[in-house]
XYZ file of C-alpha atoms in Angstrom:
499
model
C 183.937 91.880 106.200
C 183.566 92.819 109.888
C 183.848 96.489 109.053
C 181.086 96.128 106.544
C 178.814 94.488 109.095
C 179.445 97.199 111.652
C 178.755 99.964 109.184
C 175.526 98.512 107.920
C 174.200 97.612 111.352
C 174.476 101.105 112.731
C 176.477 102.387 115.739
C 178.332 99.551 117.536
C 177.474 98.816 121.143
C 179.588 100.513 123.827
C 181.513 97.864 125.752
C 181.331 99.982 128.905
C 177.491 99.908 128.996
C 175.137 97.001 129.612
C 173.665 95.392 126.568
C 170.593 97.151 125.206
C 171.409 100.550 126.783
C 172.167 103.569 124.654
C 173.862 106.616 126.143
C 172.094 109.935 125.879
C 172.974 111.912 122.810
C 173.707 108.868 120.704
C 170.240 108.350 119.333
C 171.524 110.197 116.284
C 174.605 109.161 114.336
C 177.959 110.655 115.316
C 179.502 112.999 112.825
C 181.294 111.161 110.107
C 179.560 107.880 110.770
C 177.869 108.020 107.412
C 181.235 108.433 105.704
C 182.466 105.151 107.168
C 179.516 103.181 105.671
C 180.205 101.143 102.639
C 177.606 101.776 99.930
C 176.514 99.053 97.609
C 176.899 99.735 93.983
C 173.808 101.071 92.232
C 171.457 98.304 91.312
C 173.308 95.714 93.380
C 172.478 94.438 96.840
C 174.865 93.308 99.555
C 175.861 89.650 99.561
C 173.376 87.340 101.265
C 175.793 86.510 103.986
C 176.164 90.104 104.964
C 172.414 90.617 105.089
C 172.054 87.649 107.413
C 174.916 88.779 109.662
C 173.492 92.259 109.796
C 170.079 91.059 110.938
C 171.657 88.855 113.602
C 174.319 91.112 115.066
C 172.338 94.351 115.024
C 169.573 92.818 117.172
C 167.172 95.419 115.840
C 164.214 93.088 115.446
C 164.003 93.723 111.710
C 163.241 90.969 109.252
C 166.480 89.388 108.108
C 164.599 87.609 105.353
C 163.525 90.813 103.677
C 163.365 90.297 99.945
C 164.631 93.756 99.133
C 168.266 92.667 99.283
C 169.608 96.164 99.859
C 171.498 95.294 103.006
C 170.169 98.213 104.999
C 168.621 95.911 107.594
C 165.367 97.868 107.940
C 163.216 95.411 106.051
C 161.918 98.188 103.807
C 161.326 97.696 100.129
C 163.834 99.850 98.344
C 161.992 99.439 95.063
C 159.012 101.262 96.493
C 161.036 104.246 97.742
C 164.366 104.486 95.983
C 164.686 104.153 92.220
C 167.543 102.022 91.120
C 170.609 103.978 90.175
C 169.998 106.929 92.474
C 172.969 106.448 94.688
C 172.739 109.633 96.733
C 169.023 109.230 97.408
C 169.511 105.628 98.324
C 172.284 106.605 100.752
C 170.038 109.159 102.416
C 167.257 106.623 102.830
C 169.666 104.097 104.218
C 170.881 106.637 106.763
C 167.304 107.389 107.759
C 166.614 103.700 108.155
C 169.659 103.322 110.346
C 168.607 106.179 112.571
C 165.170 104.606 112.951
C 166.697 101.318 113.996
C 168.987 103.002 116.520
C 166.163 105.027 118.117
C 163.482 102.378 118.136
C 165.335 99.104 118.386
C 164.294 98.356 121.924
C 160.573 98.994 121.305
C 160.521 96.979 118.117
C 162.353 94.125 119.756
C 159.449 94.024 122.240
C 157.007 93.007 119.447
C 156.013 96.283 117.746
C 155.065 96.158 114.083
C 157.896 96.478 111.630
C 158.002 99.288 109.164
C 157.010 96.852 106.440
C 153.811 96.034 108.368
C 152.610 99.665 108.181
C 150.833 100.983 105.087
C 153.235 102.580 102.660
C 151.151 105.731 102.859
C 147.713 106.879 104.089
C 145.938 106.078 100.826
C 144.008 103.084 102.218
C 142.426 105.055 105.041
C 141.749 107.950 102.706
C 139.920 105.569 100.376
C 137.694 104.292 103.195
C 136.672 107.565 104.723
C 134.809 108.946 101.678
C 132.713 105.766 101.537
C 131.818 106.133 105.201
C 130.799 109.705 104.596
C 128.711 108.704 101.578
C 127.043 105.919 103.563
C 126.144 108.360 106.339
C 124.784 110.838 103.808
C 122.788 108.076 102.104
C 121.276 106.934 105.376
C 120.347 110.501 106.268
C 118.767 110.934 102.855
C 116.677 107.771 103.273
C 115.497 108.918 106.685
C 114.463 112.265 105.213
C 112.654 110.562 102.326
C 110.846 108.173 104.699
C 109.834 111.010 106.984
C 108.629 113.036 104.021
C 106.645 110.099 102.604
C 105.111 109.399 106.005
C 104.108 113.018 106.386
C 102.649 113.059 102.873
C 100.573 109.918 103.574
C 99.382 111.345 106.872
C 98.304 114.615 105.282
C 96.600 112.753 102.433
C 94.509 110.603 104.774
C 93.855 113.531 107.058
C 92.666 115.620 104.109
C 90.254 112.900 102.957
C 87.987 113.421 105.950
C 85.074 115.843 105.652
C 84.236 117.749 108.832
C 80.571 118.303 109.634
C 80.745 121.695 111.361
C 77.089 122.525 110.736
C 75.876 119.574 112.813
C 78.163 120.573 115.679
C 76.813 124.139 115.578
C 73.212 122.921 115.476
C 73.710 120.584 118.431
C 75.248 123.415 120.419
C 72.027 125.412 120.032
C 70.026 122.591 121.644
C 72.653 121.654 124.234
C 70.294 122.197 127.205
C 67.850 119.531 126.057
C 70.506 116.895 125.319
C 71.218 114.034 127.790
C 74.248 114.284 130.072
C 76.876 111.498 129.928
C 76.595 108.932 132.739
C 79.941 107.120 132.270
C 82.608 109.481 131.030
C 85.066 106.960 129.523
C 82.419 105.100 127.530
C 81.854 106.201 123.941
C 78.606 106.292 121.984
C 79.044 106.794 118.248
C 76.187 107.076 115.761
C 77.028 105.436 112.416
C 74.825 106.618 109.558
C 74.806 104.971 106.141
C 73.595 107.522 103.627
C 71.568 106.415 100.602
C 72.193 109.631 98.683
C 72.216 109.098 94.901
C 74.152 112.242 94.116
C 77.652 112.244 92.618
C 79.279 108.823 92.271
C 76.251 107.156 93.887
C 73.772 108.083 91.138
C 74.102 104.651 89.505
C 72.355 103.109 92.537
C 69.086 104.973 91.941
C 67.379 108.195 90.981
C 68.965 111.416 92.171
C 66.093 113.540 93.452
C 68.016 116.763 93.808
C 70.718 115.377 96.022
C 68.400 114.661 98.987
C 69.515 111.904 101.306
C 67.965 109.484 103.736
C 69.559 107.312 106.395
C 69.558 103.883 104.812
C 71.235 102.322 107.873
C 71.694 103.739 111.362
C 73.709 101.981 114.066
C 74.326 103.109 117.631
C 77.810 101.838 118.548
C 78.553 101.662 122.272
C 82.197 101.193 123.327
C 82.520 100.105 126.931
C 84.681 102.261 129.192
C 87.132 99.375 129.733
C 87.219 98.729 125.952
C 86.529 95.038 126.514
C 83.272 95.007 124.581
C 81.476 96.824 121.781
C 77.736 96.703 121.136
C 76.189 97.835 117.851
C 72.434 98.419 117.914
C 70.593 98.837 114.620
C 67.707 101.302 114.520
C 65.121 100.378 111.849
C 64.584 103.032 109.206
C 60.794 102.476 109.422
C 60.644 102.744 113.224
C 57.962 105.203 114.350
C 59.516 107.832 116.632
C 59.145 111.396 117.871
C 61.254 113.703 115.712
C 61.942 117.061 117.420
C 61.851 120.459 115.763
C 64.894 120.679 113.522
C 66.558 123.345 111.411
C 66.728 122.597 107.704
C 69.488 123.402 105.262
C 67.750 126.606 104.118
C 67.594 127.815 107.762
C 63.937 126.946 108.283
C 62.591 125.051 111.258
C 60.461 121.939 110.970
C 57.663 121.074 113.376
C 57.886 118.334 115.976
C 56.231 115.223 114.565
C 55.663 111.491 115.064
C 56.977 109.836 111.929
C 59.318 107.154 110.671
C 62.896 107.367 111.852
C 64.757 107.956 108.577
C 62.725 111.113 107.931
C 64.841 112.910 110.530
C 67.926 112.700 108.321
C 66.042 113.950 105.290
C 64.444 116.827 107.206
C 67.321 118.117 109.320
C 70.398 116.105 108.448
C 72.800 114.604 110.952
C 72.001 116.936 113.846
C 68.293 116.127 113.630
C 69.028 112.393 113.534
C 71.298 112.642 116.587
C 68.705 114.552 118.581
C 66.039 112.008 117.580
C 68.205 109.116 118.805
C 69.040 110.915 122.042
C 65.338 111.578 122.714
C 64.502 107.933 121.930
C 67.251 106.307 124.020
C 68.320 108.872 126.629
C 71.932 108.162 125.547
C 74.320 111.055 124.866
C 75.871 110.732 121.396
C 79.569 111.601 121.625
C 80.493 111.338 117.935
C 78.958 110.553 114.593
C 80.092 109.241 111.205
C 78.286 109.330 107.887
C 79.482 106.823 105.253
C 78.148 106.576 101.710
C 77.985 103.613 99.329
C 81.426 104.023 97.801
C 83.119 104.173 101.180
C 81.613 100.827 102.146
C 82.643 99.205 98.850
C 86.218 100.446 99.060
C 86.646 99.194 102.625
C 85.587 95.681 101.601
C 87.996 95.757 98.662
C 90.787 97.034 100.920
C 90.631 93.825 103.007
C 90.497 91.655 99.852
C 86.817 90.813 100.238
C 84.652 89.226 102.925
C 83.548 85.599 103.033
C 79.877 84.635 103.383
C 77.694 81.565 102.842
C 74.436 81.463 100.912
C 71.839 78.746 101.354
C 70.257 79.666 98.037
C 71.472 81.519 94.931
C 70.669 85.222 94.562
C 69.482 86.993 91.428
C 68.418 90.519 92.341
C 68.413 93.021 89.500
C 67.563 95.969 91.765
C 70.589 95.227 93.938
C 72.710 94.386 90.856
C 73.540 91.072 92.485
C 73.804 87.573 91.047
C 75.508 84.981 93.262
C 75.503 81.160 93.439
C 74.747 79.239 96.631
C 77.531 78.166 98.985
C 80.678 79.651 100.521
C 82.205 82.567 98.614
C 84.126 85.812 99.022
C 82.374 89.027 98.035
C 84.169 92.033 96.615
C 83.067 95.585 97.359
C 80.380 95.874 94.676
C 78.916 92.462 95.509
C 79.002 93.200 99.244
C 77.082 96.442 98.735
C 74.385 94.615 96.766
C 74.231 91.895 99.425
C 73.618 94.254 102.362
C 71.148 96.385 100.373
C 69.137 93.546 98.804
C 65.640 93.351 100.217
C 62.965 92.076 97.862
C 64.542 88.782 96.808
C 66.044 87.649 100.135
C 64.037 86.097 102.943
C 60.697 87.715 103.670
C 61.762 91.031 102.153
C 61.470 92.885 105.453
C 63.805 95.629 106.611
C 64.328 93.720 109.858
C 65.799 90.734 108.064
C 67.971 92.999 105.963
C 69.368 94.611 109.142
C 70.249 91.188 110.522
C 72.089 90.404 107.295
C 73.939 93.711 107.516
C 74.944 92.994 111.112
C 76.341 89.578 110.257
C 78.258 90.979 107.316
C 79.759 93.778 109.441
C 80.748 91.134 111.998
C 82.515 89.159 109.262
C 84.269 92.359 108.131
C 85.504 93.069 111.682
C 86.650 89.467 112.032
C 88.537 89.666 108.738
C 90.341 92.818 109.824
C 91.374 91.385 113.194
C 92.246 87.850 112.117
C 94.414 89.053 109.228
C 96.280 91.543 111.387
C 95.052 94.546 109.412
C 94.741 96.739 112.489
C 98.338 95.910 113.553
C 99.987 96.217 110.154
C 100.445 99.796 108.880
C 100.920 98.650 105.268
C 97.578 96.830 105.331
C 95.806 99.369 107.508
C 96.580 102.264 105.150
C 94.269 101.100 102.283
C 91.449 100.580 104.790
C 91.921 104.039 106.270
C 92.218 105.557 102.806
C 88.947 103.932 101.724
C 87.163 104.893 104.922
C 88.317 108.490 105.031
C 87.502 109.216 101.383
C 83.780 108.764 101.974
C 83.623 109.729 105.630
C 81.956 112.776 107.136
C 82.367 113.193 110.866
C 82.162 115.650 113.717
C 85.168 117.843 114.651
C 86.064 115.423 117.459
C 86.883 112.649 114.949
C 87.921 114.639 111.905
C 91.661 113.925 112.072
C 93.613 110.782 111.299
C 95.051 110.797 114.802
C 91.543 110.786 116.301
C 90.437 107.908 114.073
C 93.616 105.950 114.760
C 93.143 106.337 118.510
C 89.588 105.061 118.114
C 90.666 102.049 116.039
C 93.539 101.300 118.397
C 91.176 101.311 121.383
C 89.009 98.691 119.630
C 91.652 96.376 118.200
C 92.017 94.353 121.433
C 88.271 93.776 121.871
C 87.641 89.999 121.519
C 85.555 89.222 118.448
C 82.972 87.391 120.557
C 82.481 90.630 122.491
C 81.804 92.668 119.338
C 78.029 92.213 119.361
C 75.300 93.173 116.888
C 71.579 93.371 117.543
C 68.449 95.219 116.477
C 66.512 97.256 118.985
C 63.517 95.179 120.127
C 60.752 95.982 117.629
C 57.505 94.686 116.229
C 55.074 95.753 113.466
C 53.397 99.059 114.192
C 49.794 98.470 115.218
C 48.367 101.088 112.870
C 50.563 100.223 109.889
C 52.228 96.840 109.518
C 54.722 98.372 107.095
C 56.179 100.406 109.955
C 57.845 99.351 113.233
C 57.422 100.218 116.887
C 59.496 99.449 119.992
C 58.802 96.442 122.173
C 58.569 97.530 125.786
C 59.968 97.157 128.372
C 62.721 95.313 126.465
C 63.833 98.371 124.494
C 63.980 100.621 127.548
C 65.999 97.998 129.432
C 68.499 97.809 126.577
C 68.905 101.578 126.474
C 69.389 101.689 130.253
C 72.133 99.047 130.116
C 74.040 100.967 127.436
C 73.503 104.312 129.114
C 74.996 102.988 132.358
C 77.726 101.024 130.557
C 76.439 97.669 131.771
C 76.800 94.450 129.763
C 74.263 92.900 127.423
C 74.327 89.456 125.821
C 73.242 88.287 122.370
C 72.287 84.826 121.106
C 70.829 83.568 117.809
C 67.098 84.140 117.409
C 66.136 80.447 117.549
C 68.158 79.942 120.714
C 66.504 82.945 122.330
C 63.050 81.567 121.478
C 63.870 78.230 123.091
C 65.098 80.028 126.190
C 61.902 82.070 126.393
C 59.751 78.937 126.063
C 61.697 77.238 128.827
C 61.014 80.151 131.160
C 57.279 80.408 130.426
C 55.262 79.953 133.608
C 58.286 80.380 135.890
C 58.864 83.313 138.256
C 61.059 86.046 136.823
C 63.986 85.163 139.090
C 63.603 81.375 138.838
C 66.644 79.675 137.382
C 68.648 82.889 137.416
C 72.289 82.526 138.366
C 72.248 86.010 139.912
C 69.606 88.463 141.183
C 70.282 90.710 138.172
C 71.077 88.522 135.152
C 72.533 90.079 132.022
C 69.741 91.011 129.591
C 69.841 88.781 126.519
C 68.718 89.762 123.040
C 68.545 88.226 119.602
C 71.726 89.017 117.711
C 75.177 87.875 116.600
C 78.868 88.491 117.249
C 81.893 89.040 115.050
C 83.147 85.573 116.053
C 80.203 83.810 114.384
C 80.901 81.856 111.210
C 78.279 82.730 108.633
C 78.649 79.286 107.074
C 77.830 77.426 110.285
C 74.463 79.041 110.908
């Protein structure tokens, strides 16, 4: 029995050496050592007692409780490597196991993993690596798809914008007579609402050969510090000096004193810009022309705008029928609301401009309060709607330019987004036309030109303030020597249902 234990445990320890030491050259079996081993019969394992003695006396650190029962002491599963009945192969494997124990016994006794703890082969790692590669490829593919989709969306929006090169060329011809900018970082943008009935707009009226007039014109002043924005409406019936302008068929019109919206019909955008610059002394940096459909689509893109009506509306010309009270208007209804004239209020263009200003304020408030300007997924439909019906100068004809403009305005407080109409009154020679109220209009233009603040209050509040100051010196009750000029108007923070 002792001989069997010695053979199966490997080379016996040398009594002349300290325990655990192995002399050099004995890491491999001595010749003939394999012949002295006693092989188990094929298909039979060594007796349990021998397996236990082997694990104890060899001190190899192998698992003596191995369930393979082959008596080789290496803890390996013979069924996984050696088919039963293959005596020679089994002997070779046993020898290899013995050599491994002899050469690595000390390291394994120190707590290294046993052979049984290692994978039988590299198949597990090979199975994982392809999945890692596929995951990396999938991620790369998604990045490429996202980048491609982003580029496609950018090009689509960018391609929606129409560039008005003719206006830029016309303005360059008259550059010497144009005002010079006073504050470089401030921006003055002329917003023109076209009432052209051509194309998709023909359902809103008769198309007289595609001619167009400026239905709404707003001078938007962005302060240099971008802490305020002031939108000044210019009445379409305001009597002004229109300079000589070049027409579409390369003819030149005469200088004339006529109503403001004639400038757009006579000489297009360039003529309108030059008329505004002559009237105000303010250099126009950029311009935008938006038609009916662009306005409708922008309202729909923000899921409508809420208003309040004191009385119901039934206006066939404006294609508008609405009940009284609080309600949300879609794009088509909103267009009818801002264009209605005959059936609302006194039917004047001045009252219609005030209604337009309040609606635009509600639109701005809706965009800021709902996070549209900060959310790309919500901002995209707005930009898509705006750019489809937008014509602008080369300085604003790219999506990047428009985005930079919107981004510069998104932090302006809504109570500092102000709307007002240039001080006006009925024209003395024709009550159906308007004229400026001086010196109020000139003071307003000077404040904007020099990028100084203006204030707006509701009309009834302004009237009460003016009555309270009647008979007092100009500087009486003023908190400062140069108080901020105050005008009748509204802000984007106003609630239309609380007025």
